[in-house]
Short mmCIF file of C-alpha atoms in Angstrom, two decimals:
data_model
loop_
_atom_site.label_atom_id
_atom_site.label_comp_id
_atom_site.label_asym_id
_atom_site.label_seq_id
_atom_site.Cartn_x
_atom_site.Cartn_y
_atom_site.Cartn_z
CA UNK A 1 8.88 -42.27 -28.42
CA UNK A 2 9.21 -43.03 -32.14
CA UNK A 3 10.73 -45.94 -33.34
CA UNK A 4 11.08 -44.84 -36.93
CA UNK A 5 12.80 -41.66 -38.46
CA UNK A 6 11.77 -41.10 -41.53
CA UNK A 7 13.40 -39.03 -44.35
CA UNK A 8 13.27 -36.60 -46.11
CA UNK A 9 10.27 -35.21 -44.14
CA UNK A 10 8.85 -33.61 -47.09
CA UNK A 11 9.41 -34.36 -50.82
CA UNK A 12 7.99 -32.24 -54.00
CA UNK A 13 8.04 -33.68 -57.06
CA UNK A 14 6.81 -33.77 -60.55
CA UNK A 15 4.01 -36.25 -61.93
CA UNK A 16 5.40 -38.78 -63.79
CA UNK A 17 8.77 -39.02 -61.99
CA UNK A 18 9.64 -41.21 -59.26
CA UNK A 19 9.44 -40.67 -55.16
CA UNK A 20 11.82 -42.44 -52.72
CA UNK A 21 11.39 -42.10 -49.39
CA UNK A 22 13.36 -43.64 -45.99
CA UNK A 23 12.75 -44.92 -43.01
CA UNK A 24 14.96 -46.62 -40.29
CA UNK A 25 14.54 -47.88 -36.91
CA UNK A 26 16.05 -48.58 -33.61
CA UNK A 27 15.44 -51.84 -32.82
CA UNK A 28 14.69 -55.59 -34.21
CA UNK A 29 11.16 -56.05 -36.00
CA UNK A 30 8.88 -58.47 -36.92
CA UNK A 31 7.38 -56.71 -40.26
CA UNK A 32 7.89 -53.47 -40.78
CA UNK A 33 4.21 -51.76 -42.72
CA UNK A 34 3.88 -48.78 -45.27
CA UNK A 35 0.74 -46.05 -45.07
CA UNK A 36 -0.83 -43.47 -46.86
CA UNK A 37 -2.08 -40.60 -44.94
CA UNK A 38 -4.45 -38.26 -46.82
CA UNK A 39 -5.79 -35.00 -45.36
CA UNK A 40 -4.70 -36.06 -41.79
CA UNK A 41 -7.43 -38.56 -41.88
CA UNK A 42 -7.68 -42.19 -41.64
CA UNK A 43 -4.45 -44.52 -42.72
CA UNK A 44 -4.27 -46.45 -45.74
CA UNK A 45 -2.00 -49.92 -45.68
CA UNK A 46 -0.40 -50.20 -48.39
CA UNK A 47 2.57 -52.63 -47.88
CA UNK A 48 3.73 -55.28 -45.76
CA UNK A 49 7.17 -56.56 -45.44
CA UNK A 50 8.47 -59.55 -42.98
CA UNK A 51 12.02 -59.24 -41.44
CA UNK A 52 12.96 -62.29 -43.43
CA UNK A 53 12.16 -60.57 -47.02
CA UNK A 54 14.55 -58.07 -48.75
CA UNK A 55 11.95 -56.59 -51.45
CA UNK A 56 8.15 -56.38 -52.14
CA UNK A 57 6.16 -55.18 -54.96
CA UNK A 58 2.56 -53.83 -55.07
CA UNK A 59 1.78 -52.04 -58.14
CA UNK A 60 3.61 -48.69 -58.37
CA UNK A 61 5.06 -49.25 -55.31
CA UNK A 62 8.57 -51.12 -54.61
CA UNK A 63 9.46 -51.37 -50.96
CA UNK A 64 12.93 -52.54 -49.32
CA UNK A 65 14.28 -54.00 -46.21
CA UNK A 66 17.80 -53.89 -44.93
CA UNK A 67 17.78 -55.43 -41.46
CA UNK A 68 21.54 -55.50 -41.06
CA UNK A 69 20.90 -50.98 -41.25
CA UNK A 70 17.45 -51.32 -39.52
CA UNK A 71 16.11 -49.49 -42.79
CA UNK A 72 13.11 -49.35 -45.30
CA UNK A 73 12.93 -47.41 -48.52
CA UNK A 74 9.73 -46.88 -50.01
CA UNK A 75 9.63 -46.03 -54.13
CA UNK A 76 6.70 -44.67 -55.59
CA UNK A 77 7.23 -45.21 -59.31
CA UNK A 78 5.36 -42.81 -62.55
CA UNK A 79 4.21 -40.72 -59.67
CA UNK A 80 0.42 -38.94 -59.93
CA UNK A 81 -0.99 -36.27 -58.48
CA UNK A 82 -3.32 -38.83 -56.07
CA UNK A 83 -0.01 -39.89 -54.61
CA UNK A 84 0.36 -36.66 -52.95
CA UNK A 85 -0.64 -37.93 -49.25
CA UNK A 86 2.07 -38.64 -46.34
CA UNK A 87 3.32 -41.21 -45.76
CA UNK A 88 4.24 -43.42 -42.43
CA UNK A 89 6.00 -46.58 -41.94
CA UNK A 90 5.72 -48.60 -39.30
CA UNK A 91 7.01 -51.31 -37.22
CA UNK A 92 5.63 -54.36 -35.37
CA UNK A 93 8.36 -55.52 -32.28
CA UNK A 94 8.95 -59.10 -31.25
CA UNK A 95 6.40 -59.54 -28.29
CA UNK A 96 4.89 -55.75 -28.35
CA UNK A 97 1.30 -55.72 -27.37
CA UNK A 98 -0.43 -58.00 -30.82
CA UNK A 99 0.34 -56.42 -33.35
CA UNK A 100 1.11 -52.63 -32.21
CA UNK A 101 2.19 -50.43 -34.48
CA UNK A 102 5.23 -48.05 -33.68
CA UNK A 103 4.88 -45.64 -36.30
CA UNK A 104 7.62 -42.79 -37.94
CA UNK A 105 7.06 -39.32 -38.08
CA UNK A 106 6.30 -39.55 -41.68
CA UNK A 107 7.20 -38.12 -45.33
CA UNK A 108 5.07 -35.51 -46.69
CA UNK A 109 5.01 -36.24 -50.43
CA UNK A 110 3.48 -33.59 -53.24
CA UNK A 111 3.05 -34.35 -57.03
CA UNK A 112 2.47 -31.61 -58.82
CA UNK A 113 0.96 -31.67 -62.05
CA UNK B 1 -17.73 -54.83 -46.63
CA UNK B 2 -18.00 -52.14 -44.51
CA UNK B 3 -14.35 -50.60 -43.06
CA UNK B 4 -13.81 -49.83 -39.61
CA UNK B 5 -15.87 -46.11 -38.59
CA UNK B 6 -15.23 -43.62 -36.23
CA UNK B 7 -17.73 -41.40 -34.65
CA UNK B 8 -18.04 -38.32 -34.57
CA UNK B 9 -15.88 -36.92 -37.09
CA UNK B 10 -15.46 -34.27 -35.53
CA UNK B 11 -15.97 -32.71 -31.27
CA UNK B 12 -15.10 -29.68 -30.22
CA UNK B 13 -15.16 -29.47 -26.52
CA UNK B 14 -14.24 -27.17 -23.89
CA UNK B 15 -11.27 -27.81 -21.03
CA UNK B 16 -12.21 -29.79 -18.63
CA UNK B 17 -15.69 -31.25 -20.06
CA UNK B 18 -15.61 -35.13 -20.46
CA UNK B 19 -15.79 -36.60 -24.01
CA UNK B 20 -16.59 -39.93 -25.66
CA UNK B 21 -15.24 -41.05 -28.83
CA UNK B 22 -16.63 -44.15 -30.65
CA UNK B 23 -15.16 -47.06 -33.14
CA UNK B 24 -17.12 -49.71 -34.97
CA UNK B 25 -14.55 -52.43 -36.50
CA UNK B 26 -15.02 -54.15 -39.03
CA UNK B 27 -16.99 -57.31 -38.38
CA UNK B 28 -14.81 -60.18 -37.42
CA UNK B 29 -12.15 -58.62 -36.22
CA UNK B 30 -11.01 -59.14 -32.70
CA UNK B 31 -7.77 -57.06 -32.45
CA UNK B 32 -8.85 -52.98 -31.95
CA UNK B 33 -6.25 -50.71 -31.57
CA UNK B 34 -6.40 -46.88 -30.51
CA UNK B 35 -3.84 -44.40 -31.72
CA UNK B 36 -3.46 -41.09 -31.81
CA UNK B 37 -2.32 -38.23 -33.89
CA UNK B 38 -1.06 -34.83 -32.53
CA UNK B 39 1.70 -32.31 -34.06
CA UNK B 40 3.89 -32.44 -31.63
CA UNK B 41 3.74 -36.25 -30.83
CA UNK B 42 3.08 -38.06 -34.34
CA UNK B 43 1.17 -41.50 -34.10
CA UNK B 44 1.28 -42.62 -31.04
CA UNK B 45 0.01 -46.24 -29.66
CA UNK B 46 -2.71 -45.73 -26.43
CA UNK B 47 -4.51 -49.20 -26.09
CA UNK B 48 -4.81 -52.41 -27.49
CA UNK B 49 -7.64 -54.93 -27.24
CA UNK B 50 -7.40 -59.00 -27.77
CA UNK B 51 -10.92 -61.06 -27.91
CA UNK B 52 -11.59 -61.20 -24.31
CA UNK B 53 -8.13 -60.77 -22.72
CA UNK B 54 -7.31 -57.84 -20.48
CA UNK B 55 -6.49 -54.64 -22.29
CA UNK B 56 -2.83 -53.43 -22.87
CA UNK B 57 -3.14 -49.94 -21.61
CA UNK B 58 0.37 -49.30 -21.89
CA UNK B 59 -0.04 -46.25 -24.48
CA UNK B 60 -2.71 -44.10 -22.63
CA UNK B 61 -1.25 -41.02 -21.33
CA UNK B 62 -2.50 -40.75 -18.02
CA UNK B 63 -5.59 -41.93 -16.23
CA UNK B 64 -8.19 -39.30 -17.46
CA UNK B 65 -7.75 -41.84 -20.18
CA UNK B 66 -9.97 -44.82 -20.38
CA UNK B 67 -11.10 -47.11 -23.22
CA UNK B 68 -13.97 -50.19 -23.13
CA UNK B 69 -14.98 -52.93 -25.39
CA UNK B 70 -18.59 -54.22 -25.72
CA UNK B 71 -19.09 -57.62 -26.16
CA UNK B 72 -16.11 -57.83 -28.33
CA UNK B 73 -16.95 -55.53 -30.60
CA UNK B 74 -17.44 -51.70 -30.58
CA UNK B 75 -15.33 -49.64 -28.32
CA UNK B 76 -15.41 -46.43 -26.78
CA UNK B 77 -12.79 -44.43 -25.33
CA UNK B 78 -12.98 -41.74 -23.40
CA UNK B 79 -11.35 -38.79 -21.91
CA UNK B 80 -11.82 -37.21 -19.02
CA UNK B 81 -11.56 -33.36 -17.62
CA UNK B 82 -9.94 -32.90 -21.33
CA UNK B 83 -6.98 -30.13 -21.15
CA UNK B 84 -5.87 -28.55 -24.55
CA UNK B 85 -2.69 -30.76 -25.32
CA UNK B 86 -5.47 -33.56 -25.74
CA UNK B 87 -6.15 -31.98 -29.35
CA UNK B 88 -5.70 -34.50 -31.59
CA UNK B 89 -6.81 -36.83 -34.34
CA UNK B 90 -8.17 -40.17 -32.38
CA UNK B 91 -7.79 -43.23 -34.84
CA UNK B 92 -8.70 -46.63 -34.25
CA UNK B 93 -8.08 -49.82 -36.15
CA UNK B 94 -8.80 -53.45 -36.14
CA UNK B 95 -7.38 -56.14 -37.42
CA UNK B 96 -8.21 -60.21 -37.44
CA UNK B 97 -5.62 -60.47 -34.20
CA UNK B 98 -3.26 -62.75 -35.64
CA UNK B 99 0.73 -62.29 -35.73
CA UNK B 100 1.68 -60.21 -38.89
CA UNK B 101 -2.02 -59.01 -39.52
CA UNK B 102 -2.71 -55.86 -41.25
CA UNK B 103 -4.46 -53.13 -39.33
CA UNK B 104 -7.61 -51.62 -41.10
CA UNK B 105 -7.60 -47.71 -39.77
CA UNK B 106 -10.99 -45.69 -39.54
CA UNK B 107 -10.92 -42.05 -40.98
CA UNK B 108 -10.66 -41.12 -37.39
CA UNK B 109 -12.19 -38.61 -35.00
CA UNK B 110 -10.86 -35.00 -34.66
CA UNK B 111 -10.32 -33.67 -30.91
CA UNK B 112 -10.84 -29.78 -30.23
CA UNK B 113 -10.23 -28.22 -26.95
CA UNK B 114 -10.43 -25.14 -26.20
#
């Protein structure tokens, strides 16, 4: 079963404006990871976060953790039309198998032109 | 360097045939991870591999499902008497095994049964 629910499951927006998408989980996590899906192909990391940090930056891309709501937003800032992809976060649990990732069911994101 | 690689991109297979899917990691890396991608299940976890520890095989779905690693390095899982609901996209990953360690995914290998 999933451990993340992610929302809104799909998201259409216009380039240049700015995409926030959700997810939240069920229980406690050691990092919690960001992805980029394109063309139902191969995953793309894109941002890790560590249950003891609140906020991380990588480029365009502004990610939050609130462990006290077991949630994640991920903000896509000055959005393009190479953003359009899905995306997935996912979560590591305290002694799961290494690292296993226990992934959402993802946000479908389009930028149109 | 090179990334992680899948092969083939692509099988399509008929029920009940046997099929073997492939994953290079990248060099280096001793943590290799199966996953896989159907509609009606999302990403789902199937096996995990640690340097030369035993498998977790907690993921697979049932025992037409088996997975090896070769001297550490490439693995190859396979699936056996294949029934349609196997259709899916087949992605590995590996990562350098230690705690909080990215995983690198390969573009990943797409399952058709028919």
């Amino acid at each position: 079963s999933q451990q993340g629910e992610e929302d809104p499951q799909a998201l259409s927006i216009q380039e240049g404006e700015n995409a926030t998408m959700n997810c939240s989980y069920k229980t406690s996590i050691n990092n919690l990871q960001w992805y980029r899906q394109n063309s139902g192909r191969g995953l793309v990391h894109l941002i890790l976060i560590r249950s003891n940090e609140r906020e991380k930056h990588s480029g365009r891309l502004r990610v939050t953790l609130d462990t006290s709501k077991k949630s994640s937003s991920l903000l896509i800032t000055a959005s393009r039309a190479a953003d359009t992809a899905s995306y997935f976060c996912a979560t590591v649990i305290p002694k799961a198998a290494g690292n296993k990732l226990t992934f959402g069911g993802g946000t479908r994101v389009l930028v149109k032109p | 360097g090179a990334g992680v690689s899948q092969s083939p991109s692509n099988k399509v297979t008929e029920k009940g045939k046997d099929v073997e899917l492939r994953c290079d990691p990248i060099s280096g890396h001793t943590a290799l991870y199966w996953y896989r991608q159907s509609l009606g299940q999302g990403l789902e976890f199937l096996i995990y591999f640690q340097g030369n520890s035993a498998p977790d095989k907690s993921g697979l779905p049932s025992d037409r499902f088996s997975a090896e690693r070769t001297g550490g390095s490439v693995s190859t899982l396979t699936i056996q008497r294949t029934q349609q609901e196997d259709s899916a996209v087949y992605l590995c990953a590996s990562s350098l095994g230690r705690v909080m360690e990215t995983q690198y995914f390969g573009p990943g290998t797409r399952l058709l049964v028919l």
